[in-house]
Amino acid sequence: MREAARLGLHSFLDHTSTPESTLWKDLAPDQHRYAVEAIAATGGKQASALLIEALGNADEAARIAAATALGKSFSLDVVPALTQALKDADPGVRIA
């Protein structure tokens, strides 16, 4: 599954004109967390935008991974999204 998520991510990043939300639609829900982890490893503004989007993912593991990665980014640009994540229904996301 991780390999499939990684390949999906690379396919998505190779087509930068594709809307961000297409990534999540193209992956099976159980691959979202792995995609988030792969996105976090790439770094950069495009990665931050995708990680912020992942905070709204239906999969709690993907939201936790996104919050954790964004918290490690030390970017002021992600503070509003992380502040909003503090209101997430899942306590794992709130403490990430």
mmCIF file of N, CA and C in Angstrom:
data_model
loop_
_atom_site.group_PDB
_atom_site.id
_atom_site.type_symbol
_atom_site.label_atom_id
_atom_site.label_comp_id
_atom_site.label_asym_id
_atom_site.label_seq_id
_atom_site.Cartn_x
_atom_site.Cartn_y
_atom_site.Cartn_z
ATOM 1 N N MET A 1 0.818 -1.191 0.000
ATOM 2 C CA MET A 1 0.000 0.000 0.000
ATOM 3 C C MET A 1 0.860 1.253 0.000
ATOM 4 N N ARG A 2 1.920 1.251 0.797
ATOM 5 C CA ARG A 2 2.782 2.438 0.822
ATOM 6 C C ARG A 2 3.351 2.728 -0.558
ATOM 7 N N GLU A 3 3.750 1.685 -1.258
ATOM 8 C CA GLU A 3 4.317 1.861 -2.592
ATOM 9 C C GLU A 3 3.273 2.453 -3.541
ATOM 10 N N ALA A 4 2.057 1.995 -3.455
ATOM 11 C CA ALA A 4 0.994 2.528 -4.304
ATOM 12 C C ALA A 4 0.742 3.995 -3.991
ATOM 13 N N ALA A 5 0.750 4.346 -2.726
ATOM 14 C CA ALA A 5 0.556 5.746 -2.336
ATOM 15 C C ALA A 5 1.711 6.601 -2.831
ATOM 16 N N ARG A 6 2.930 6.083 -2.716
ATOM 17 C CA ARG A 6 4.096 6.830 -3.170
ATOM 18 C C ARG A 6 4.034 7.051 -4.674
ATOM 19 N N LEU A 7 3.669 6.021 -5.407
ATOM 20 C CA LEU A 7 3.552 6.154 -6.853
ATOM 21 C C LEU A 7 2.450 7.134 -7.226
ATOM 22 N N GLY A 8 1.344 7.085 -6.512
ATOM 23 C CA GLY A 8 0.267 8.038 -6.757
ATOM 24 C C GLY A 8 0.705 9.466 -6.500
ATOM 25 N N LEU A 9 1.486 9.665 -5.459
ATOM 26 C CA LEU A 9 1.993 10.993 -5.133
ATOM 27 C C LEU A 9 2.919 11.481 -6.236
ATOM 28 N N HIS A 10 3.853 10.644 -6.654
ATOM 29 C CA HIS A 10 4.772 11.070 -7.702
ATOM 30 C C HIS A 10 4.025 11.368 -8.996
ATOM 31 N N SER A 11 3.026 10.587 -9.301
ATOM 32 C CA SER A 11 2.211 10.844 -10.484
ATOM 33 C C SER A 11 1.523 12.202 -10.358
ATOM 34 N N PHE A 12 1.013 12.484 -9.186
ATOM 35 C CA PHE A 12 0.339 13.759 -8.959
ATOM 36 C C PHE A 12 1.316 14.923 -9.063
ATOM 37 N N LEU A 13 2.459 14.804 -8.399
ATOM 38 C CA LEU A 13 3.428 15.896 -8.394
ATOM 39 C C LEU A 13 4.016 16.134 -9.775
ATOM 40 N N ASP A 14 4.025 15.109 -10.626
ATOM 41 C CA ASP A 14 4.504 15.273 -11.992
ATOM 42 C C ASP A 14 3.536 16.090 -12.843
ATOM 43 N N HIS A 15 2.301 16.228 -12.399
ATOM 44 C CA HIS A 15 1.280 16.989 -13.127
ATOM 45 C C HIS A 15 0.840 18.151 -12.249
ATOM 46 N N THR A 16 1.705 19.145 -12.115
ATOM 47 C CA THR A 16 1.473 20.219 -11.172
ATOM 48 C C THR A 16 0.248 21.065 -11.496
ATOM 49 N N SER A 17 -0.292 20.962 -12.695
ATOM 50 C CA SER A 17 -1.482 21.752 -13.012
ATOM 51 C C SER A 17 -2.760 21.085 -12.511
ATOM 52 N N THR A 18 -2.630 19.858 -11.982
ATOM 53 C CA THR A 18 -3.787 19.128 -11.474
ATOM 54 C C THR A 18 -4.236 19.743 -10.155
ATOM 55 N N PRO A 19 -5.530 19.942 -9.943
ATOM 56 C CA PRO A 19 -5.995 20.478 -8.668
ATOM 57 C C PRO A 19 -5.559 19.578 -7.511
ATOM 58 N N GLU A 20 -5.231 20.188 -6.382
ATOM 59 C CA GLU A 20 -4.729 19.453 -5.227
ATOM 60 C C GLU A 20 -5.659 18.330 -4.799
ATOM 61 N N SER A 21 -6.950 18.579 -4.757
ATOM 62 C CA SER A 21 -7.877 17.591 -4.223
ATOM 63 C C SER A 21 -7.952 16.325 -5.070
ATOM 64 N N THR A 22 -7.446 16.370 -6.301
ATOM 65 C CA THR A 22 -7.441 15.189 -7.148
ATOM 66 C C THR A 22 -6.617 14.071 -6.522
ATOM 67 N N LEU A 23 -5.555 14.413 -5.818
ATOM 68 C CA LEU A 23 -4.710 13.408 -5.189
ATOM 69 C C LEU A 23 -5.515 12.495 -4.290
ATOM 70 N N TRP A 24 -6.356 13.049 -3.458
ATOM 71 C CA TRP A 24 -7.119 12.243 -2.501
ATOM 72 C C TRP A 24 -8.160 11.384 -3.214
ATOM 73 N N LYS A 25 -8.731 11.897 -4.295
ATOM 74 C CA LYS A 25 -9.738 11.141 -5.040
ATOM 75 C C LYS A 25 -9.115 9.952 -5.764
ATOM 76 N N ASP A 26 -7.846 10.098 -6.165
ATOM 77 C CA ASP A 26 -7.178 9.044 -6.924
ATOM 78 C C ASP A 26 -6.631 7.922 -6.043
ATOM 79 N N LEU A 27 -6.566 8.142 -4.747
ATOM 80 C CA LEU A 27 -6.027 7.139 -3.829
ATOM 81 C C LEU A 27 -7.139 6.492 -3.023
ATOM 82 N N ALA A 28 -6.955 5.237 -2.720
ATOM 83 C CA ALA A 28 -7.881 4.558 -1.815
ATOM 84 C C ALA A 28 -7.739 5.174 -0.422
ATOM 85 N N PRO A 29 -8.819 5.260 0.340
ATOM 86 C CA PRO A 29 -8.751 5.888 1.671
ATOM 87 C C PRO A 29 -7.664 5.323 2.579
ATOM 88 N N ASP A 30 -7.382 4.025 2.481
ATOM 89 C CA ASP A 30 -6.359 3.449 3.347
ATOM 90 C C ASP A 30 -4.946 3.829 2.912
ATOM 91 N N GLN A 31 -4.804 4.540 1.801
ATOM 92 C CA GLN A 31 -3.504 5.005 1.328
ATOM 93 C C GLN A 31 -3.240 6.467 1.680
ATOM 94 N N HIS A 32 -4.232 7.163 2.194
ATOM 95 C CA HIS A 32 -4.085 8.591 2.453
ATOM 96 C C HIS A 32 -2.964 8.893 3.443
ATOM 97 N N ARG A 33 -2.876 8.115 4.520
ATOM 98 C CA ARG A 33 -1.831 8.377 5.521
ATOM 99 C C ARG A 33 -0.454 8.222 4.892
ATOM 100 N N TYR A 34 -0.274 7.206 4.070
ATOM 101 C CA TYR A 34 1.019 6.992 3.429
ATOM 102 C C TYR A 34 1.342 8.124 2.459
ATOM 103 N N ALA A 35 0.333 8.605 1.775
ATOM 104 C CA ALA A 35 0.536 9.740 0.878
ATOM 105 C C ALA A 35 0.945 10.972 1.667
ATOM 106 N N VAL A 36 0.309 11.197 2.815
ATOM 107 C CA VAL A 36 0.659 12.337 3.665
ATOM 108 C C VAL A 36 2.117 12.223 4.109
ATOM 109 N N GLU A 37 2.525 11.042 4.511
ATOM 110 C CA GLU A 37 3.913 10.849 4.938
ATOM 111 C C GLU A 37 4.889 11.111 3.793
ATOM 112 N N ALA A 38 4.534 10.675 2.585
ATOM 113 C CA ALA A 38 5.384 10.915 1.421
ATOM 114 C C ALA A 38 5.426 12.398 1.069
ATOM 115 N N ILE A 39 4.293 13.053 1.159
ATOM 116 C CA ILE A 39 4.232 14.500 0.897
ATOM 117 C C ILE A 39 5.113 15.243 1.887
ATOM 118 N N ALA A 40 5.019 14.874 3.156
ATOM 119 C CA ALA A 40 5.815 15.538 4.195
ATOM 120 C C ALA A 40 7.308 15.401 3.904
ATOM 121 N N ALA A 41 7.706 14.267 3.372
ATOM 122 C CA ALA A 41 9.118 14.044 3.077
ATOM 123 C C ALA A 41 9.620 14.917 1.934
ATOM 124 N N THR A 42 8.713 15.380 1.059
ATOM 125 C CA THR A 42 9.147 16.192 -0.077
ATOM 126 C C THR A 42 9.426 17.635 0.330
ATOM 127 N N GLY A 43 8.711 18.143 1.328
ATOM 128 C CA GLY A 43 8.909 19.519 1.759
ATOM 129 C C GLY A 43 8.441 20.524 0.720
ATOM 130 N N GLY A 44 8.585 21.785 1.028
ATOM 131 C CA GLY A 44 8.248 22.857 0.100
ATOM 132 C C GLY A 44 6.821 23.353 0.240
ATOM 133 N N LYS A 45 6.525 24.433 -0.496
ATOM 134 C CA LYS A 45 5.206 25.063 -0.421
ATOM 135 C C LYS A 45 4.093 24.171 -0.958
ATOM 136 N N GLN A 46 4.373 23.433 -2.032
ATOM 137 C CA GLN A 46 3.351 22.547 -2.582
ATOM 138 C C GLN A 46 3.014 21.470 -1.551
ATOM 139 N N ALA A 47 4.040 20.959 -0.873
ATOM 140 C CA ALA A 47 3.805 19.955 0.166
ATOM 141 C C ALA A 47 2.992 20.546 1.304
ATOM 142 N N SER A 48 3.322 21.754 1.720
ATOM 143 C CA SER A 48 2.576 22.394 2.811
ATOM 144 C C SER A 48 1.110 22.558 2.443
ATOM 145 N N ALA A 49 0.848 22.966 1.212
ATOM 146 C CA ALA A 49 -0.543 23.143 0.774
ATOM 147 C C ALA A 49 -1.298 21.819 0.816
ATOM 148 N N LEU A 50 -0.655 20.743 0.381
ATOM 149 C CA LEU A 50 -1.298 19.434 0.410
ATOM 150 C C LEU A 50 -1.494 18.935 1.841
ATOM 151 N N LEU A 51 -0.528 19.219 2.704
ATOM 152 C CA LEU A 51 -0.657 18.806 4.105
ATOM 153 C C LEU A 51 -1.781 19.573 4.794
ATOM 154 N N ILE A 52 -1.904 20.847 4.485
ATOM 155 C CA ILE A 52 -3.006 21.633 5.043
ATOM 156 C C ILE A 52 -4.334 21.061 4.566
ATOM 157 N N GLU A 53 -4.396 20.712 3.291
ATOM 158 C CA GLU A 53 -5.618 20.094 2.762
ATOM 159 C C GLU A 53 -5.901 18.767 3.471
ATOM 160 N N ALA A 54 -4.852 18.019 3.769
ATOM 161 C CA ALA A 54 -5.008 16.716 4.430
ATOM 162 C C ALA A 54 -5.555 16.833 5.846
ATOM 163 N N LEU A 55 -5.461 18.015 6.449
ATOM 164 C CA LEU A 55 -6.055 18.211 7.778
ATOM 165 C C LEU A 55 -7.569 18.027 7.742
ATOM 166 N N GLY A 56 -8.160 18.140 6.578
ATOM 167 C CA GLY A 56 -9.597 17.939 6.420
ATOM 168 C C GLY A 56 -9.960 16.558 5.895
ATOM 169 N N ASN A 57 -8.988 15.675 5.794
ATOM 170 C CA ASN A 57 -9.205 14.329 5.275
ATOM 171 C C ASN A 57 -10.132 13.549 6.193
ATOM 172 N N ALA A 58 -10.928 12.665 5.622
ATOM 173 C CA ALA A 58 -11.844 11.850 6.424
ATOM 174 C C ALA A 58 -11.100 10.839 7.295
ATOM 175 N N ASP A 59 -9.901 10.442 6.875
ATOM 176 C CA ASP A 59 -9.123 9.454 7.616
ATOM 177 C C ASP A 59 -8.358 10.131 8.757
ATOM 178 N N GLU A 60 -8.644 9.705 9.991
ATOM 179 C CA GLU A 60 -7.992 10.354 11.130
ATOM 180 C C GLU A 60 -6.488 10.146 11.131
ATOM 181 N N ALA A 61 -6.003 9.002 10.664
ATOM 182 C CA ALA A 61 -4.558 8.761 10.611
ATOM 183 C C ALA A 61 -3.883 9.735 9.643
ATOM 184 N N ALA A 62 -4.555 10.071 8.544
ATOM 185 C CA ALA A 62 -4.019 11.045 7.596
ATOM 186 C C ALA A 62 -3.988 12.431 8.238
ATOM 187 N N ARG A 63 -5.032 12.777 8.988
ATOM 188 C CA ARG A 63 -5.060 14.086 9.659
ATOM 189 C C ARG A 63 -3.969 14.179 10.718
ATOM 190 N N ILE A 64 -3.761 13.110 11.460
ATOM 191 C CA ILE A 64 -2.711 13.098 12.487
ATOM 192 C C ILE A 64 -1.338 13.256 11.828
ATOM 193 N N ALA A 65 -1.105 12.505 10.762
ATOM 194 C CA ALA A 65 0.177 12.596 10.059
ATOM 195 C C ALA A 65 0.392 13.998 9.492
ATOM 196 N N ALA A 66 -0.664 14.600 8.967
ATOM 197 C CA ALA A 66 -0.558 15.951 8.413
ATOM 198 C C ALA A 66 -0.258 16.972 9.508
ATOM 199 N N ALA A 67 -0.964 16.885 10.621
ATOM 200 C CA ALA A 67 -0.731 17.823 11.724
ATOM 201 C C ALA A 67 0.683 17.677 12.269
ATOM 202 N N THR A 68 1.141 16.453 12.404
ATOM 203 C CA THR A 68 2.498 16.209 12.895
ATOM 204 C C THR A 68 3.534 16.814 11.950
ATOM 205 N N ALA A 69 3.369 16.564 10.662
ATOM 206 C CA ALA A 69 4.322 17.084 9.670
ATOM 207 C C ALA A 69 4.307 18.603 9.629
ATOM 208 N N LEU A 70 3.119 19.190 9.667
ATOM 209 C CA LEU A 70 3.035 20.652 9.631
ATOM 210 C C LEU A 70 3.659 21.271 10.873
ATOM 211 N N GLY A 71 3.475 20.622 12.004
ATOM 212 C CA GLY A 71 4.078 21.123 13.240
ATOM 213 C C GLY A 71 5.595 21.106 13.195
ATOM 214 N N LYS A 72 6.152 20.166 12.463
ATOM 215 C CA LYS A 72 7.606 20.057 12.333
ATOM 216 C C LYS A 72 8.169 20.989 11.267
ATOM 217 N N SER A 73 7.292 21.631 10.509
ATOM 218 C CA SER A 73 7.758 22.468 9.409
ATOM 219 C C SER A 73 8.312 23.814 9.891
ATOM 220 N N PHE A 74 7.931 24.231 11.081
ATOM 221 C CA PHE A 74 8.386 25.504 11.653
ATOM 222 C C PHE A 74 8.087 26.689 10.731
ATOM 223 N N SER A 75 7.008 26.583 9.972
ATOM 224 C CA SER A 75 6.602 27.655 9.068
ATOM 225 C C SER A 75 5.425 28.413 9.679
ATOM 226 N N LEU A 76 5.529 29.714 9.689
ATOM 227 C CA LEU A 76 4.424 30.526 10.202
ATOM 228 C C LEU A 76 3.195 30.444 9.300
ATOM 229 N N ASP A 77 3.386 30.076 8.047
ATOM 230 C CA ASP A 77 2.282 29.976 7.095
ATOM 231 C C ASP A 77 1.270 28.900 7.485
ATOM 232 N N VAL A 78 1.685 27.921 8.272
ATOM 233 C CA VAL A 78 0.801 26.809 8.621
ATOM 234 C C VAL A 78 0.091 27.006 9.955
ATOM 235 N N VAL A 79 0.427 28.069 10.666
ATOM 236 C CA VAL A 79 -0.162 28.300 11.996
ATOM 237 C C VAL A 79 -1.688 28.371 11.958
ATOM 238 N N PRO A 80 -2.304 29.114 11.030
ATOM 239 C CA PRO A 80 -3.771 29.150 11.020
ATOM 240 C C PRO A 80 -4.400 27.766 10.833
ATOM 241 N N ALA A 81 -3.818 26.954 9.960
ATOM 242 C CA ALA A 81 -4.360 25.606 9.731
ATOM 243 C C ALA A 81 -4.199 24.737 10.975
ATOM 244 N N LEU A 82 -3.051 24.847 11.636
ATOM 245 C CA LEU A 82 -2.846 24.058 12.855
ATOM 246 C C LEU A 82 -3.743 24.540 13.989
ATOM 247 N N THR A 83 -3.994 25.827 14.032
ATOM 248 C CA THR A 83 -4.916 26.362 15.034
ATOM 249 C C THR A 83 -6.309 25.789 14.815
ATOM 250 N N GLN A 84 -6.727 25.708 13.572
ATOM 251 C CA GLN A 84 -8.020 25.107 13.247
ATOM 252 C C GLN A 84 -8.042 23.625 13.600
ATOM 253 N N ALA A 85 -6.915 22.942 13.409
ATOM 254 C CA ALA A 85 -6.827 21.508 13.719
ATOM 255 C C ALA A 85 -7.015 21.237 15.214
ATOM 256 N N LEU A 86 -6.780 22.244 16.035
ATOM 257 C CA LEU A 86 -7.004 22.083 17.477
ATOM 258 C C LEU A 86 -8.473 21.848 17.802
ATOM 259 N N LYS A 87 -9.353 22.129 16.847
ATOM 260 C CA LYS A 87 -10.793 21.926 17.026
ATOM 261 C C LYS A 87 -11.265 20.581 16.462
ATOM 262 N N ASP A 88 -10.342 19.765 15.955
ATOM 263 C CA ASP A 88 -10.698 18.477 15.355
ATOM 264 C C ASP A 88 -11.372 17.592 16.397
ATOM 265 N N ALA A 89 -12.334 16.820 15.951
ATOM 266 C CA ALA A 89 -13.076 15.924 16.850
ATOM 267 C C ALA A 89 -12.194 14.819 17.413
ATOM 268 N N ASP A 90 -11.150 14.448 16.681
ATOM 269 C CA ASP A 90 -10.272 13.372 17.119
ATOM 270 C C ASP A 90 -9.166 13.923 18.030
ATOM 271 N N PRO A 91 -9.056 13.395 19.258
ATOM 272 C CA PRO A 91 -8.017 13.904 20.164
ATOM 273 C C PRO A 91 -6.605 13.655 19.643
ATOM 274 N N GLY A 92 -6.418 12.619 18.827
ATOM 275 C CA GLY A 92 -5.097 12.358 18.252
ATOM 276 C C GLY A 92 -4.628 13.479 17.359
ATOM 277 N N VAL A 93 -5.552 14.090 16.641
ATOM 278 C CA VAL A 93 -5.213 15.217 15.768
ATOM 279 C C VAL A 93 -4.903 16.436 16.636
ATOM 280 N N ARG A 94 -5.693 16.648 17.666
ATOM 281 C CA ARG A 94 -5.488 17.820 18.523
ATOM 282 C C ARG A 94 -4.134 17.797 19.221
ATOM 283 N N ILE A 95 -3.650 16.626 19.614
ATOM 284 C CA ILE A 95 -2.374 16.588 20.331
ATOM 285 C C ILE A 95 -1.171 16.412 19.408
ATOM 286 N N ALA A 96 -1.435 16.126 18.130
ATOM 287 C CA ALA A 96 -0.325 15.943 17.185
ATOM 288 C C ALA A 96 0.407 17.264 17.040
#
